[in-house]
Amino acid sequence: MIPENAIWASLPVPAFVIDQNNNIQDVNSAGEGFLNASSKTVTGQSVWSQIRVDTPIEEAFDKARDKSTALFVNDVDVGCGSRAPLQCALQIAPLIGQEGCMILMITPRELAGRMTQSHSVKSAAQSAIGMAEMLAHEIKNPLAGITGAAQLLSMNLSSEDLELTDLIVAESRRIVKLLEQVEQFGNLSEPDRKPVNIHDVLDRARRSALLGFGAHMKIIEDYDPSLPLAYGDPDQLLQVVLNLLKNASEAADPKGGTIRIHSYFEHSFRLRRSDGSGQSLPLQVEIIDDGPGLPEKIKDDVFDPFVSGRENGTGLGLALVSKIISDHNGWISVTSVPGRTVFRLSLPRVPRGASN
Ligand SMILES: Nc1ncnc2c1ncn2[C@@H]1O[C@H](COP(=O)(O)OP(=O)(O)OP(=O)(O)O)[C@@H](O)[C@H]1O
Ligand SMILES: [Mg+2]
């Protein structure tokens, strides 16, 4: 027979035992991770002071206790401490043999939901990119012909007509540039992963942004200095952060705006794959801006290639970001409302035994 405390400690979801006065009587280690507090500090505390649920659940909870039945609640926002609320499913059941005690399990839905999103993003990106690469190759040759012909024509033209051939040449160049971007996307190699200090990457991105596309922005560093090393390709991660800073700078008012780069550790953040294997992604980096937010029309598809809300945008930035993060076995998510857009990267730390 497996000892009960082994089962309790191994449960991969946050679980709590609640006594008849709605105080926390016990919490498993996933629960400690969820609350970011030790069992010692939360035991004896009122459960609803530690866990904030956005729907009035207390009455239903007490009813389930009175009737000795289970209660399942889907899609509620659950917050705790200073952490932003996560969408969760709650499972509540009476604890057999302990009069008045209830067991409460919290499953963050985000993990399950976002997992499938990442896979579909990857495959959608791959097929669209494969197609676009082929097209890029095919279009470049005739385009060179068109540009050459326009340049030849322009030699014998009046200045009025010259404007038109100039337009042909300029627009053709713009198309070539776009095609080159598409090809670059297709050429992205597998990441060369090593231990990296993510703050060095963030610093480089920040400095380069302030010198160029983000000169009108204020970029605040809000780093957790005790963050361990990440396991990634520093050049590719730099590309990721630059793209996110660039998007935030482009969305901001031309007079300026504020971007906060926030790094922190969340040791309970795990990604569960459909094959049942798990990956711990405890390093979190958030790029937060106070701009207008993602346009409503493209909100659900921003990670797809060629989805852009900007005039002249190619819509490849976030597709590239999503591909790189997915090649790193990491995670990216976004929440956006006018005035606050947060792109969050979750990355693995250096595995034991990885060479330095
Ligand atoms: N921080 C942000 N605030 C508001 N909108 C954003 C933000 N980041 C991305 N977007 C929206 O998402 C769209 C897609 O971004 P993405 O980087 O993929 O493409 P793009 O910036 O349009 O073009 P490219 O990056 O290829 O030059 C943007 O056009 C913009 O409308
Ligand atoms: Mg972009």
XYZ file of C-alpha atoms and ligand atoms in Angstrom:
388
model
C 0.000 0.000 0.000
C 1.379 3.432 -0.928
C 1.578 5.761 2.062
C -0.993 8.542 1.895
C 1.492 11.311 2.491
C 3.491 10.163 -0.556
C 0.378 10.526 -2.722
C -0.355 13.916 -1.182
C 3.172 15.183 -1.772
C 3.305 13.838 -5.343
C -0.004 15.305 -6.509
C 1.044 17.632 -9.352
C -1.846 20.041 -8.731
C -2.171 22.490 -5.843
C -4.319 20.783 -3.182
C -5.572 21.977 0.202
C -7.416 20.464 3.145
C -9.921 22.968 4.538
C -11.328 22.488 8.055
C -14.885 23.152 9.223
C -14.080 26.824 9.905
C -12.742 27.318 6.377
C -9.163 27.490 7.584
C -6.352 25.748 5.727
C -5.431 22.608 7.632
C -2.913 21.172 5.187
C -1.384 22.032 1.813
C 0.681 19.880 -0.555
C 3.927 21.042 -2.139
C 2.271 22.075 -5.425
C -0.062 24.190 -3.277
C 2.904 25.816 -1.540
C 4.282 26.642 -4.978
C 0.938 28.049 -6.085
C 0.670 30.320 -3.034
C 4.403 30.988 -3.067
C 4.370 30.389 0.678
C 5.326 27.562 2.994
C 2.804 25.220 4.557
C 3.820 26.598 7.967
C 2.776 30.158 7.117
C -0.572 29.281 5.542
C -1.776 26.534 7.885
C -4.491 27.927 10.157
C -5.167 30.878 7.832
C -8.618 31.391 6.382
C -8.647 29.838 2.915
C -10.458 32.769 1.274
C -7.865 35.194 2.631
C -5.121 33.234 0.845
C -6.976 32.349 -2.337
C -9.083 34.982 -4.059
C -11.733 33.686 -6.427
C -13.515 36.164 -8.696
C -16.937 34.506 -8.321
C -18.837 34.185 -5.032
C -18.005 30.589 -4.265
C -18.084 30.549 -0.480
C -21.793 29.758 -0.236
C -21.568 26.906 -2.747
C -18.537 25.623 -0.869
C -20.416 25.567 2.452
C -23.393 23.887 0.757
C -21.158 21.154 -0.655
C -19.872 20.572 2.881
C -23.401 20.450 4.353
C -24.580 17.994 1.722
C -21.317 16.052 1.683
C -21.073 16.316 -2.104
C -18.379 17.245 -4.582
C -18.348 20.580 -6.379
C -16.630 21.381 -9.674
C -16.171 24.965 -10.821
C -14.665 25.733 -14.225
C -13.078 28.885 -15.593
C -12.744 31.082 -12.541
C -9.975 33.582 -11.974
C -7.944 32.663 -8.927
C -5.448 35.100 -7.444
C -3.179 34.894 -4.465
C -0.706 37.276 -2.882
C 0.474 39.853 -5.408
C 0.320 37.488 -8.360
C -2.026 38.260 -11.236
C -5.100 35.984 -11.265
C -4.899 32.766 -13.281
C -7.836 31.097 -14.926
C -8.413 27.852 -13.035
C -10.765 24.957 -12.534
C -11.619 24.098 -8.918
C -12.427 20.621 -7.641
C -13.889 20.398 -4.188
C -14.844 17.241 -2.298
C -15.516 16.185 1.302
C -12.517 14.516 2.942
C -13.607 11.023 3.873
C -13.297 10.244 7.562
C -12.738 13.867 8.633
C -16.062 15.407 9.610
C -16.498 18.873 8.079
C -13.150 18.866 6.258
C -13.030 19.493 2.530
C -10.338 18.939 -0.033
C -9.789 21.690 -2.613
C -7.759 21.221 -5.780
C -6.901 24.043 -8.143
C -5.912 23.360 -11.753
C -4.619 26.373 -13.636
C -6.383 26.069 -16.993
C -3.886 28.324 -18.614
C -1.341 25.530 -18.826
C -3.650 23.091 -20.545
C -5.185 25.683 -22.824
C -1.969 27.349 -23.797
C -0.208 24.108 -24.548
C -2.445 23.274 -27.459
C -2.204 26.843 -28.654
C 1.565 26.599 -28.860
C 1.457 23.454 -30.948
C -1.041 24.827 -33.369
C 0.992 28.024 -33.649
C 4.064 26.000 -34.476
C 2.457 23.912 -37.179
C 0.496 26.814 -38.654
C 3.708 28.814 -38.786
C 5.576 25.953 -40.378
C 3.146 25.338 -43.207
C 2.619 29.025 -43.929
C 6.347 29.668 -43.864
C 7.131 26.733 -46.140
C 4.649 28.045 -48.665
C 5.874 31.621 -48.340
C 9.493 30.583 -48.784
C 8.657 28.860 -52.015
C 6.750 31.901 -53.212
C 9.544 34.234 -52.135
C 11.971 32.299 -54.254
C 9.668 32.327 -57.266
C 8.799 36.017 -57.021
C 12.322 37.334 -56.657
C 13.431 36.572 -60.236
C 10.573 38.215 -62.145
C 10.751 41.102 -59.714
C 14.407 41.683 -60.591
C 13.284 41.738 -64.230
C 10.573 44.318 -63.528
C 12.981 46.559 -61.614
C 15.588 46.330 -64.381
C 13.029 47.135 -67.085
C 11.744 50.147 -65.126
C 15.289 51.428 -64.735
C 15.937 51.083 -68.483
C 12.666 52.858 -69.274
C 13.508 55.711 -66.921
C 16.537 56.696 -69.031
C 14.391 58.174 -71.790
C 11.535 59.636 -69.795
C 10.340 63.127 -68.912
C 10.543 64.040 -65.252
C 6.794 63.599 -64.855
C 6.915 59.980 -66.010
C 10.102 59.389 -64.062
C 8.039 59.581 -60.901
C 6.165 56.499 -62.060
C 9.253 54.408 -62.808
C 10.726 55.512 -59.473
C 7.576 54.261 -57.823
C 7.927 50.883 -59.555
C 11.546 50.603 -58.397
C 10.791 51.683 -54.814
C 7.813 49.356 -54.411
C 9.760 46.451 -55.913
C 12.530 47.045 -53.389
C 9.961 46.946 -50.615
C 8.718 43.594 -51.851
C 12.281 42.242 -52.065
C 12.843 43.309 -48.461
C 9.719 41.513 -47.351
C 10.746 38.394 -49.252
C 14.156 38.479 -47.626
C 12.485 38.614 -44.216
C 10.393 35.598 -45.129
C 13.496 33.723 -46.229
C 15.337 34.663 -43.063
C 12.438 33.225 -41.127
C 12.702 29.952 -42.979
C 16.454 29.824 -42.377
C 16.219 30.102 -38.618
C 18.440 27.364 -37.233
C 17.918 25.234 -34.140
C 18.913 27.170 -31.022
C 22.459 26.672 -29.786
C 21.549 26.368 -26.129
C 23.848 27.171 -23.258
C 23.543 28.678 -19.787
C 22.708 32.371 -20.204
C 22.141 35.192 -17.812
C 18.806 36.427 -19.089
C 19.468 39.878 -17.601
C 22.439 40.328 -19.960
C 20.125 39.604 -22.883
C 17.482 42.007 -21.528
C 20.107 44.706 -21.027
C 21.461 44.394 -24.541
C 17.956 44.550 -25.983
C 17.054 47.533 -23.836
C 20.155 49.507 -24.787
C 19.770 48.800 -28.461
C 16.067 49.727 -28.337
C 16.804 53.061 -26.661
C 19.345 53.917 -29.351
C 16.982 53.084 -32.206
C 13.318 52.272 -32.575
C 12.559 52.861 -28.879
C 14.266 56.243 -28.460
C 10.908 57.798 -27.531
C 10.213 55.207 -24.839
C 11.027 54.928 -21.171
C 12.201 51.401 -20.424
C 12.197 50.395 -16.772
C 14.179 47.419 -15.493
C 12.459 45.464 -12.777
C 14.723 42.444 -12.328
C 14.950 39.748 -9.708
C 18.741 39.697 -9.205
C 18.673 36.191 -7.738
C 17.280 34.637 -10.918
C 19.263 31.535 -11.919
C 20.731 31.097 -15.403
C 18.385 30.251 -18.249
C 19.088 27.568 -20.822
C 18.914 29.143 -24.242
C 20.530 30.626 -27.298
C 21.480 34.204 -26.318
C 21.308 35.560 -29.884
C 17.897 34.095 -30.563
C 16.575 35.236 -27.171
C 17.869 38.723 -27.971
C 15.871 38.626 -31.200
C 12.783 37.688 -29.189
C 13.131 40.542 -26.702
C 13.993 43.054 -29.438
C 10.857 42.098 -31.351
C 8.685 42.524 -28.264
C 10.263 45.893 -27.409
C 9.878 46.983 -31.029
C 6.196 46.086 -31.128
C 5.562 47.924 -27.860
C 7.453 50.986 -29.134
C 5.551 50.965 -32.424
C 2.187 50.634 -30.687
C 2.945 53.500 -28.267
C 2.011 57.098 -28.790
C 4.763 58.732 -30.909
C 5.280 61.124 -27.990
C 6.350 58.197 -25.863
C 5.271 55.524 -23.456
C 6.620 53.232 -20.782
C 7.811 49.663 -21.041
C 8.598 47.645 -17.919
C 10.808 44.586 -18.197
C 9.980 42.364 -15.252
C 11.885 39.201 -14.420
C 10.939 36.803 -11.650
C 11.039 33.196 -10.553
C 7.952 31.036 -10.332
C 9.016 27.613 -9.294
C 5.657 25.936 -9.779
C 5.333 26.903 -13.439
C 5.325 23.660 -15.399
C 4.267 22.799 -18.868
C 2.535 19.473 -19.270
C 2.729 17.976 -22.709
C 0.076 15.814 -24.292
C 2.381 12.783 -23.967
C 2.325 13.285 -20.193
C 5.916 14.511 -19.851
C 6.467 17.754 -18.024
C 8.868 20.639 -18.336
C 9.645 23.072 -15.589
C 9.724 26.680 -16.841
C 10.444 28.692 -13.720
C 12.121 31.755 -15.270
C 9.621 34.428 -16.171
C 10.196 37.566 -18.193
C 7.366 40.001 -18.798
C 7.473 42.885 -21.266
C 4.728 45.219 -20.116
C 3.674 48.341 -21.975
C 1.085 51.005 -21.344
C 0.112 51.460 -24.995
C -3.279 50.981 -26.663
C -3.243 47.165 -26.477
C -3.637 44.539 -29.185
C -6.190 45.468 -31.842
C -9.406 43.534 -31.106
C -9.610 42.109 -34.635
C -6.302 40.255 -34.514
C -6.123 39.606 -30.769
C -6.495 35.831 -31.047
C -4.106 35.385 -33.951
C -1.147 37.649 -33.206
C 1.294 34.729 -33.128
C 0.286 33.582 -36.612
C 2.510 34.666 -39.475
C 1.364 37.582 -41.649
C -1.082 38.849 -39.042
C -0.420 42.528 -38.559
C -2.382 45.440 -37.186
C 0.040 48.021 -38.576
C 0.264 49.635 -41.948
C 3.495 48.304 -43.492
C 3.793 45.568 -40.860
C 4.730 42.161 -42.229
C 3.277 40.289 -39.277
C 6.335 38.102 -38.953
C 7.725 39.472 -35.684
C 5.558 37.516 -33.259
C 5.527 34.396 -35.449
C 9.327 34.430 -35.206
C 9.182 35.048 -31.454
C 6.767 32.168 -31.000
C 8.898 29.816 -33.101
C 12.078 30.643 -31.169
C 10.404 30.209 -27.787
C 8.828 26.956 -28.878
C 12.247 25.694 -30.143
C 13.502 26.465 -26.626
C 10.708 24.321 -25.152
C 9.559 27.516 -23.503
C 6.237 29.244 -23.359
C 4.856 32.608 -24.439
C 1.512 34.119 -23.580
C -0.078 37.502 -23.847
C -2.763 39.407 -22.035
C -3.794 42.779 -23.336
C -6.219 45.522 -22.443
C -5.908 49.175 -23.448
C -3.203 50.651 -21.222
C -1.599 47.344 -20.290
C -0.201 44.696 -22.601
C 1.901 41.919 -21.110
C 3.939 39.478 -23.164
C 5.208 36.802 -20.820
C 8.060 34.434 -21.614
C 8.567 31.323 -19.502
C 11.929 29.627 -19.899
C 13.696 26.571 -18.545
C 16.699 26.798 -16.262
C 19.961 24.995 -16.972
C 19.398 21.247 -16.723
C 21.600 19.308 -14.351
C 24.688 18.064 -16.132
C 24.518 20.587 -19.013
C 27.992 21.758 -20.041
C 28.911 25.345 -19.344
N 2.760 45.608 -27.467
C 1.819 45.701 -28.392
N 0.809 46.611 -28.274
C -0.170 46.699 -29.211
N -0.232 45.940 -30.317
C 0.733 45.027 -30.495
C 1.798 44.846 -29.559
N 2.591 43.842 -30.007
C 2.044 43.419 -31.172
N 0.944 44.131 -31.483
C 0.072 43.945 -32.654
O 0.324 42.665 -33.187
C 0.647 42.758 -34.578
C 1.572 41.647 -34.976
O 2.876 41.883 -34.487
P 4.112 41.290 -35.270
O 5.357 41.699 -34.585
O 3.893 39.827 -35.478
O 4.023 41.962 -36.702
P 4.292 43.476 -37.109
O 4.926 44.224 -35.982
O 3.033 44.013 -37.665
O 5.324 43.304 -38.303
P 6.887 42.941 -38.219
O 7.203 42.644 -36.794
O 7.026 41.736 -39.079
O 7.575 44.141 -38.743
C 1.192 44.159 -34.738
O 1.005 44.618 -36.061
C 0.361 44.966 -33.738
O -0.875 45.336 -34.314
Mg 6.651 43.411 -35.010
